[in-house]
Coordinates of C-alpha atoms and ligand atoms in Angstrom, one line a residue:
M153 CA 9.1 2.7 -25.7
R154 CA 9.4 -1.0 -24.8
I155 CA 8.2 -1.0 -21.3
L156 CA 8.8 -4.0 -19.0
V157 CA 6.2 -4.0 -16.3
T158 CA 7.1 -6.4 -13.5
G159 CA 4.3 -7.8 -11.3
G160 CA 1.7 -6.8 -13.9
A161 CA -0.7 -9.6 -12.9
G162 CA -0.9 -8.2 -9.4
F163 CA -3.2 -5.5 -8.1
I164 CA -1.6 -2.2 -9.1
G165 CA 0.4 -3.6 -12.0
A166 CA -2.8 -5.0 -13.6
N167 CA -4.7 -1.8 -13.1
F168 CA -1.7 0.1 -14.7
L169 CA -1.7 -2.2 -17.7
H170 CA -5.5 -2.2 -18.0
L171 CA -5.4 1.6 -18.3
M172 CA -2.2 2.2 -20.3
V173 CA -2.0 -0.6 -22.8
P174 CA -5.1 0.4 -24.9
R175 CA -4.4 4.1 -24.3
Y176 CA -0.8 4.0 -25.7
P177 CA -0.7 1.7 -28.7
Q178 CA 2.6 3.3 -29.8
H179 CA 4.3 1.7 -26.8
T180 CA 5.0 -2.0 -26.2
F181 CA 4.2 -3.4 -22.8
I182 CA 5.8 -6.6 -21.6
N183 CA 4.2 -8.0 -18.4
L184 CA 6.8 -10.1 -16.4
D185 CA 5.2 -11.9 -13.5
K186 CA 6.0 -15.1 -11.5
L187 CA 2.3 -15.6 -11.0
T188 CA 2.4 -16.1 -7.2
Y189 CA -0.8 -16.5 -5.2
A190 CA -1.4 -12.8 -5.5
A191 CA -1.4 -12.8 -9.3
N192 CA -4.4 -13.3 -11.6
L193 CA -4.0 -13.2 -15.3
A194 CA -7.8 -12.5 -15.5
S195 CA -7.0 -9.1 -14.2
V196 CA -5.2 -8.2 -17.5
S197 CA -7.6 -10.0 -19.8
E198 CA -8.6 -6.8 -21.7
A199 CA -5.0 -5.6 -22.0
A200 CA -4.0 -9.0 -23.2
R201 CA -6.3 -8.6 -26.3
C202 CA -4.2 -5.6 -27.5
P203 CA -1.3 -6.2 -30.0
N204 CA 1.1 -4.1 -28.0
Y205 CA 0.9 -6.4 -24.9
S206 CA 2.9 -9.6 -24.2
F207 CA 3.3 -11.8 -21.1
V208 CA 6.3 -13.7 -19.8
Q209 CA 6.3 -15.8 -16.7
A210 CA 9.5 -15.4 -14.8
D211 CA 10.8 -15.1 -11.2
I212 CA 12.8 -11.8 -10.7
A213 CA 14.7 -13.6 -7.9
D214 CA 16.2 -15.8 -10.7
A215 CA 19.1 -13.7 -12.2
H216 CA 19.3 -15.9 -15.3
A217 CA 15.6 -15.7 -16.0
V218 CA 15.7 -11.9 -15.7
Q219 CA 18.7 -11.7 -18.1
A220 CA 16.9 -13.9 -20.6
V221 CA 13.9 -11.7 -20.5
F222 CA 16.1 -8.6 -21.2
A223 CA 17.8 -10.4 -24.0
Q224 CA 14.5 -11.4 -25.6
Y225 CA 12.5 -8.2 -25.2
Q226 CA 15.2 -5.5 -24.9
P227 CA 13.1 -3.1 -22.8
D228 CA 14.2 0.5 -22.6
V229 CA 11.9 1.2 -19.6
V230 CA 11.3 -0.9 -16.5
I231 CA 8.4 -0.2 -14.2
H232 CA 9.0 -2.3 -11.2
F233 CA 5.8 -3.4 -9.3
A234 CA 6.7 -7.0 -8.5
A235 CA 6.9 -7.7 -4.8
E236 CA 5.7 -9.7 -2.0
S237 CA 3.3 -7.1 -0.6
H238 CA 1.4 -8.2 2.5
V239 CA 2.6 -7.2 5.9
D240 CA 0.9 -10.1 7.8
R241 CA 2.5 -12.6 5.5
S242 CA 5.9 -11.0 6.0
I243 CA 5.5 -11.4 9.7
L244 CA 4.7 -15.1 9.4
G245 CA 7.3 -15.9 6.7
P246 CA 9.8 -13.2 5.8
A247 CA 12.2 -15.2 3.6
E248 CA 10.2 -14.8 0.4
F249 CA 10.1 -11.1 0.9
M250 CA 13.9 -10.8 1.0
Q251 CA 14.2 -13.0 -2.1
T252 CA 11.7 -11.1 -4.2
N253 CA 11.9 -7.6 -2.9
I254 CA 15.6 -7.3 -2.3
I255 CA 17.3 -9.9 -4.6
G256 CA 14.7 -9.5 -7.3
T257 CA 15.2 -5.8 -7.4
F258 CA 18.9 -6.3 -7.4
N259 CA 18.7 -8.7 -10.4
L260 CA 16.6 -6.2 -12.3
L261 CA 19.1 -3.4 -11.6
E262 CA 21.9 -5.6 -12.7
A263 CA 20.1 -6.5 -15.9
C264 CA 19.6 -2.8 -16.7
R265 CA 23.3 -2.0 -15.8
T266 CA 24.7 -4.8 -18.0
T267 CA 22.3 -4.5 -20.9
W268 CA 21.8 -0.7 -21.5
S269 CA 24.7 0.7 -23.4
P270 CA 25.1 3.6 -22.8
I271 CA 23.5 3.1 -19.4
S272 CA 21.8 6.5 -19.8
Q273 CA 19.5 5.2 -22.5
G274 CA 17.1 3.4 -20.2
L275 CA 14.9 4.2 -17.3
F276 CA 14.2 2.2 -14.1
Q277 CA 11.0 3.3 -12.3
H278 CA 10.7 1.8 -8.9
I279 CA 7.3 1.5 -7.2
S280 CA 7.6 1.7 -3.4
T281 CA 5.5 2.3 -0.3
D282 CA 5.2 4.9 2.4
E283 CA 5.7 2.1 4.9
V284 CA 9.4 2.5 4.5
F285 CA 9.1 5.6 6.7
G286 CA 7.7 3.7 9.7
S287 CA 4.9 5.2 11.8
L288 CA 3.7 8.7 12.3
G289 CA 2.2 9.9 15.6
A290 CA -1.0 11.8 15.7
T291 CA 0.4 14.7 13.6
G292 CA 2.8 15.3 10.7
Y293 CA 3.2 13.9 7.2
F294 CA 5.7 11.8 5.2
T295 CA 7.5 13.6 2.5
E296 CA 10.3 12.7 0.1
H297 CA 12.7 13.8 2.8
T298 CA 11.4 11.6 5.7
R299 CA 14.0 9.4 7.3
Y300 CA 13.6 5.7 6.7
D301 CA 12.4 3.7 9.7
P302 CA 10.6 0.5 8.6
S303 CA 8.7 -1.6 11.1
S304 CA 7.8 -4.9 9.4
P305 CA 9.9 -7.4 7.3
Y306 CA 7.8 -6.2 4.3
S307 CA 8.6 -2.5 4.8
A308 CA 12.3 -3.3 5.6
S309 CA 12.6 -5.3 2.4
K310 CA 11.1 -2.5 0.4
A311 CA 13.4 0.0 2.1
A312 CA 16.4 -2.1 1.1
S313 CA 15.1 -2.1 -2.5
D314 CA 14.8 1.7 -2.5
H315 CA 18.4 2.0 -1.2
L316 CA 19.6 -0.3 -4.0
V317 CA 17.8 1.7 -6.6
R318 CA 19.3 5.0 -5.4
A319 CA 22.8 3.4 -5.1
Y320 CA 22.6 2.3 -8.8
H321 CA 21.8 5.8 -9.7
R322 CA 24.7 7.4 -7.7
T323 CA 27.3 4.7 -8.5
Y324 CA 26.6 3.7 -12.1
G325 CA 24.5 6.6 -13.3
L326 CA 21.5 4.3 -13.9
P327 CA 18.5 6.6 -14.7
V328 CA 16.0 5.9 -12.0
K329 CA 12.8 7.4 -10.6
L330 CA 11.2 6.4 -7.3
T331 CA 7.7 6.7 -5.9
N332 CA 6.5 6.0 -2.4
C333 CA 2.8 5.7 -2.3
S334 CA 0.2 5.3 0.5
N335 CA -2.4 2.5 0.7
N336 CA -4.2 1.8 -2.6
Y337 CA -7.7 0.3 -2.9
G338 CA -9.8 -0.5 -6.0
P339 CA -10.7 -3.3 -8.4
R340 CA -8.5 -6.4 -8.7
Q341 CA -6.9 -6.3 -5.2
F342 CA -6.3 -9.7 -3.6
P343 CA -8.7 -10.1 -0.7
E344 CA -6.2 -10.4 2.0
K345 CA -5.9 -6.6 2.2
L346 CA -8.3 -4.7 4.4
I347 CA -10.8 -3.2 1.9
P348 CA -11.5 -6.2 -0.4
L349 CA -11.5 -8.6 2.6
M350 CA -14.1 -6.5 4.3
I351 CA -16.2 -6.2 1.2
L352 CA -16.3 -9.9 0.5
N353 CA -16.8 -10.9 4.1
A354 CA -19.6 -8.4 4.5
V355 CA -21.3 -9.7 1.3
A356 CA -21.0 -13.3 2.6
G357 CA -22.1 -12.4 6.2
Q358 CA -18.8 -13.4 7.7
P359 CA -16.9 -11.7 10.5
L360 CA -15.1 -8.5 9.7
P361 CA -11.8 -8.8 11.7
V362 CA -10.5 -5.4 12.9
Y363 CA -7.0 -5.5 14.5
G364 CA -6.6 -4.0 17.9
K365 CA -9.1 -1.1 18.5
G366 CA -9.3 -0.2 14.8
Q367 CA -7.8 3.2 15.5
N368 CA -4.8 2.9 13.1
V369 CA -4.9 5.4 10.3
R370 CA -4.1 4.9 6.6
D371 CA -4.1 7.4 3.8
W372 CA -6.3 5.8 1.0
L373 CA -5.7 6.4 -2.7
Y374 CA -7.9 4.9 -5.5
V375 CA -5.7 2.7 -7.6
E376 CA -6.4 4.4 -10.9
D377 CA -5.3 7.7 -9.4
H378 CA -2.0 6.0 -8.4
C379 CA -1.6 4.7 -11.9
E380 CA -2.1 8.1 -13.4
A381 CA 0.5 9.5 -11.0
L382 CA 3.0 6.8 -12.1
W383 CA 2.4 7.7 -15.7
S384 CA 3.1 11.4 -15.1
V385 CA 6.3 10.5 -13.2
L386 CA 7.3 8.3 -16.1
M387 CA 6.7 11.0 -18.7
Q388 CA 7.5 14.2 -16.8
G389 CA 9.3 13.3 -13.6
Q390 CA 13.0 14.1 -13.1
V391 CA 15.6 11.4 -13.3
G392 CA 17.0 10.6 -9.9
A393 CA 14.0 12.1 -8.1
T394 CA 11.6 10.6 -5.6
Y395 CA 7.9 11.4 -5.5
A396 CA 5.6 10.8 -2.5
I397 CA 2.1 9.9 -3.6
G398 CA -0.9 10.0 -1.3
G399 CA -4.7 10.3 -1.4
G400 CA -4.9 13.1 1.2
C401 CA -7.6 10.8 2.7
E402 CA -6.9 9.7 6.2
K403 CA -9.2 7.2 7.8
T404 CA -9.1 5.0 10.9
N405 CA -9.6 1.3 10.0
L406 CA -12.8 1.3 11.9
D407 CA -14.1 4.2 9.8
V408 CA -13.2 2.3 6.7
V409 CA -15.0 -0.8 7.8
H410 CA -18.2 1.2 8.8
T411 CA -18.1 2.9 5.3
V412 CA -17.7 -0.5 3.6
C413 CA -20.7 -1.8 5.5
R414 CA -22.8 1.3 4.5
I415 CA -22.0 1.0 0.8
V416 CA -22.4 -2.8 0.7
A417 CA -25.8 -2.3 2.4
E418 CA -26.8 0.2 -0.2
E419 CA -25.6 -1.9 -3.1
T420 CA -27.2 -5.2 -1.9
G421 CA -30.3 -4.0 -0.1
R422 CA -29.2 -5.3 3.3
S423 CA -29.4 -3.4 6.6
V424 CA -26.3 -1.5 7.7
S425 CA -26.8 -2.7 11.3
S426 CA -26.7 -6.4 10.3
L427 CA -23.4 -5.8 8.5
E428 CA -21.9 -3.8 11.3
S429 CA -22.8 -6.5 13.7
L430 CA -20.2 -8.6 11.9
I431 CA -17.3 -6.4 13.1
T432 CA -15.1 -8.5 15.3
F433 CA -12.1 -7.1 17.2
V434 CA -9.1 -9.5 16.9
P435 CA -5.6 -9.4 18.4
D436 CA -3.4 -6.6 17.0
R437 CA -0.7 -7.0 14.4
P438 CA 2.8 -7.1 16.0
G439 CA 4.7 -3.8 15.3
H440 CA 1.5 -2.3 13.9
D441 CA 2.2 1.2 12.5
L442 CA -0.2 3.7 14.0
R443 CA -0.6 6.2 11.2
Y444 CA 0.5 6.8 7.6
A445 CA -0.2 10.1 5.8
I446 CA 1.5 11.6 2.8
D447 CA 2.2 15.2 1.8
S448 CA 1.9 15.0 -2.0
T449 CA 2.9 18.7 -2.6
H450 CA 5.9 17.7 -4.9
M451 CA 3.5 15.6 -7.1
R452 CA 0.9 18.4 -7.2
T453 CA 3.3 21.3 -7.8
E454 CA 5.9 19.8 -10.1
L455 CA 3.7 17.4 -12.1
G456 CA 0.2 18.9 -11.7
W457 CA -1.2 15.5 -10.4
T458 CA -4.1 15.4 -8.1
P459 CA -6.4 12.4 -7.2
Q460 CA -9.7 12.4 -9.1
E461 CA -11.7 10.0 -6.9
S462 CA -13.1 10.8 -3.4
F463 CA -13.1 8.0 -0.9
M464 CA -16.9 7.5 -1.3
S465 CA -16.8 7.5 -5.1
G466 CA -13.8 5.2 -5.3
L467 CA -15.1 2.8 -2.6
R468 CA -18.5 2.6 -4.4
K469 CA -16.8 1.7 -7.7
T470 CA -14.7 -0.9 -5.8
V471 CA -17.7 -2.5 -4.1
R472 CA -19.6 -2.6 -7.4
W473 CA -16.6 -4.2 -9.1
Y474 CA -16.4 -7.0 -6.5
L475 CA -20.1 -7.6 -6.7
E476 CA -20.0 -7.8 -10.5
N477 CA -16.9 -9.8 -11.0
T478 CA -18.0 -13.0 -9.4
A479 CA -15.8 -15.3 -11.5
W480 CA -12.6 -13.3 -10.5
V481 CA -13.7 -13.5 -6.9
E482 CA -14.4 -17.2 -7.0
D483 CA -11.0 -17.7 -8.6
V484 CA -9.1 -16.2 -5.7
R485 CA -11.4 -17.6 -3.0
T486 CA -10.3 -21.1 -3.9
G487 CA -6.9 -22.4 -4.6
A488 CA -3.5 -21.7 -3.0
Y489 CA -4.7 -18.7 -0.9
R490 CA -7.0 -20.8 1.2
Q491 CA -4.4 -23.6 1.4
W492 CA -1.8 -21.2 2.7
L493 CA -4.1 -19.7 5.3
A494 CA -5.3 -23.1 6.5
T495 CA -1.7 -24.3 7.2
N496 CA 0.0 -21.1 8.4
Y497 CA -2.7 -18.9 9.9
E498 CA -5.0 -21.1 11.8
H499 CA -5.5 -18.7 14.6
R500 CA -7.0 -16.1 12.2
E501 CA -9.3 -18.6 10.4
Q502 CA -11.9 -15.8 10.4
L503 CA -9.8 -13.8 7.9
L504 CA -10.7 -16.3 5.1
P505 CA -13.0 -14.7 2.6
A506 CA -16.1 -16.8 3.0
G507 CA -17.5 -19.3 0.6
G508 CA -14.4 -20.8 -0.9
K509 CA -13.9 -24.6 -1.3
E510 CA -12.1 -26.0 1.7
G511 CA -8.9 -27.8 0.9
S512 CA -8.7 -27.0 -2.8
A513 CA -5.3 -26.0 -3.9
Ligands
NAD162 P1 0.4 -7.6 -5.3 O1 0.8 -8.5 -4.2 O2 -1.1 -7.5 -5.6 O3 1.0 -8.1 -6.7 C1 2.4 -8.4 -6.7 C2 2.7 -9.1 -8.1 O4 4.1 -9.3 -8.1 C3 1.9 -10.4 -8.3 O5 1.4 -10.5 -9.6 C4 3.0 -11.4 -8.1 O6 2.8 -12.6 -8.9 C5 4.2 -10.7 -8.6 N1 5.5 -11.2 -8.0 C6 5.7 -11.5 -6.7 N2 6.9 -12.1 -6.6 C7 7.5 -12.1 -7.8 C8 8.7 -12.6 -8.3 N3 9.6 -13.1 -7.5 N4 9.0 -12.5 -9.7 C9 8.0 -11.9 -10.5 N5 6.8 -11.5 -10.1 C10 6.6 -11.6 -8.8 O7 1.0 -6.2 -5.0 P2 0.4 -4.7 -5.3 O8 -0.5 -4.3 -4.2 O9 0.0 -4.7 -6.7 O10 1.8 -3.9 -5.2 C11 2.6 -3.6 -6.3 C12 3.8 -2.7 -5.9 O11 3.3 -1.5 -5.3 C13 4.6 -3.4 -4.8 O12 6.0 -3.2 -5.0 C14 4.2 -2.7 -3.5 O13 5.3 -2.7 -2.6 C15 3.9 -1.3 -4.0 N6 2.8 -0.6 -3.2 C16 1.6 -1.2 -3.0 C17 0.7 -0.4 -2.3 C18 -0.7 -1.0 -2.0 O14 -1.5 -0.4 -1.2 N7 -1.0 -2.2 -2.5 C19 0.9 0.9 -1.8 C20 2.2 1.4 -2.1 C21 3.1 0.7 -2.8
TYD163 P1 -3.5 -3.9 4.9 O1 -4.6 -3.8 3.9 O2 -2.9 -5.2 5.3 O3 -2.4 -2.8 4.5 P2 -1.1 -2.3 5.3 O4 -0.8 -3.1 6.4 O5 0.0 -2.4 4.2 O6 -1.4 -0.8 5.6 O7 -4.1 -3.3 6.3 C1 -4.6 -1.9 6.4 C2 -4.9 -1.7 7.8 O8 -6.0 -2.5 8.2 C3 -3.8 -2.0 8.8 O9 -3.8 -1.0 9.8 C4 -4.1 -3.3 9.3 C5 -5.6 -3.3 9.3 N1 -6.3 -4.6 9.1 C6 -7.3 -5.0 9.9 O10 -7.7 -4.3 10.9 N2 -8.0 -6.2 9.6 C7 -7.6 -7.0 8.6 O11 -8.2 -8.1 8.4 C8 -6.6 -6.5 7.7 C9 -6.1 -7.4 6.6 C10 -6.0 -5.3 8.0

């Protein structure tokens, strides 16, 4: 297979390539990425040494660029990770989310529709989120049949992209597979998301900002477990089907932050109480979904997939990765990320991962 992986320099895409490129030398992997603030080619440095890997910098919101990539590389499979992915950013500046998540997905679908002849020869695998379903109350689970009810500009744009993917299947017969996954954590995640931000701020002795009362619940999945799930969907999943993927691991945000403090303390020899004293309650996110939780029965029964990491084992691996990969961390602490936060997000200055160089772009 010639597999076009979009967003392969971001968190999940890079972990996917890191695992699959060396494991499957019989397949060719093309990483298409715009290299936004969230990307880091250092995240795919090992995959990049393999002969079955290539990289192309392109913007999926640019229809001509997408068509040119299809003409050059002639992929027969697209695994579509590329997105603007951070809810807080979508609240502060939604426009980019519409361009990348909606128009970008549309451009890719059009390239598949107009290039694959017959159309049934390709496969478009769409990576989406459980956030399209909105918020759960204290009970219940999201499944493949849950009604869409997105709360944020991010989740609304992902919902739109899911609808486009299904419409291309029904209207044009494009072979598609969809997945809606819960919150991922693990190595190579940009430290604007909860877990890496807390790890790096704890290590640096900086405030650990918890939104509201910290009682919102997320269902955490170690990123490699997600990547394995995606590979099983690719190889064994049914065309036209949707798979809900979750960790079966519900935690309040406050629980997550306390556990991060405990593991960072164990790994660095500091006291847990000194790290916990950094916890700072900050104003809540507008439209903050209370609870996400996935029922992954379809994945387990049809594809035999089950997560391998517990929250403790996955989080310990994650903390160690951030402690060991200081060059990667330094790379993202400086540069455009800090610049963006400084200009757009002054009231949450404490969210900055500590230690970066002020004003560098
Ligand atoms: P990320 O923000 O870490 O990475 C996104 C990547 O997409 C970056 O490398 C970026 O450069 C690239 N990109 C952005 N705009 C682009 C454009 N216009 N053209 C080409 N490339 C572009 O995101 P992530 O956390 O790795 O998420 C990957 C996918 O998985 C997203 O579609 C997201 O909605 C979905 N998802 C994420 C989670 C999670 O917890 N992170 C959970 C479920 C689903
Ligand atoms: P996040 O990692 O942004 O993922 P998502 O919003 O897609 O679920 O946030 C996870 C949870 O953590 C969410 O309920 C918001 C909360 N949160 C904080 O309390 N403090 C923070 O600094 C961040 C980034 C998130």
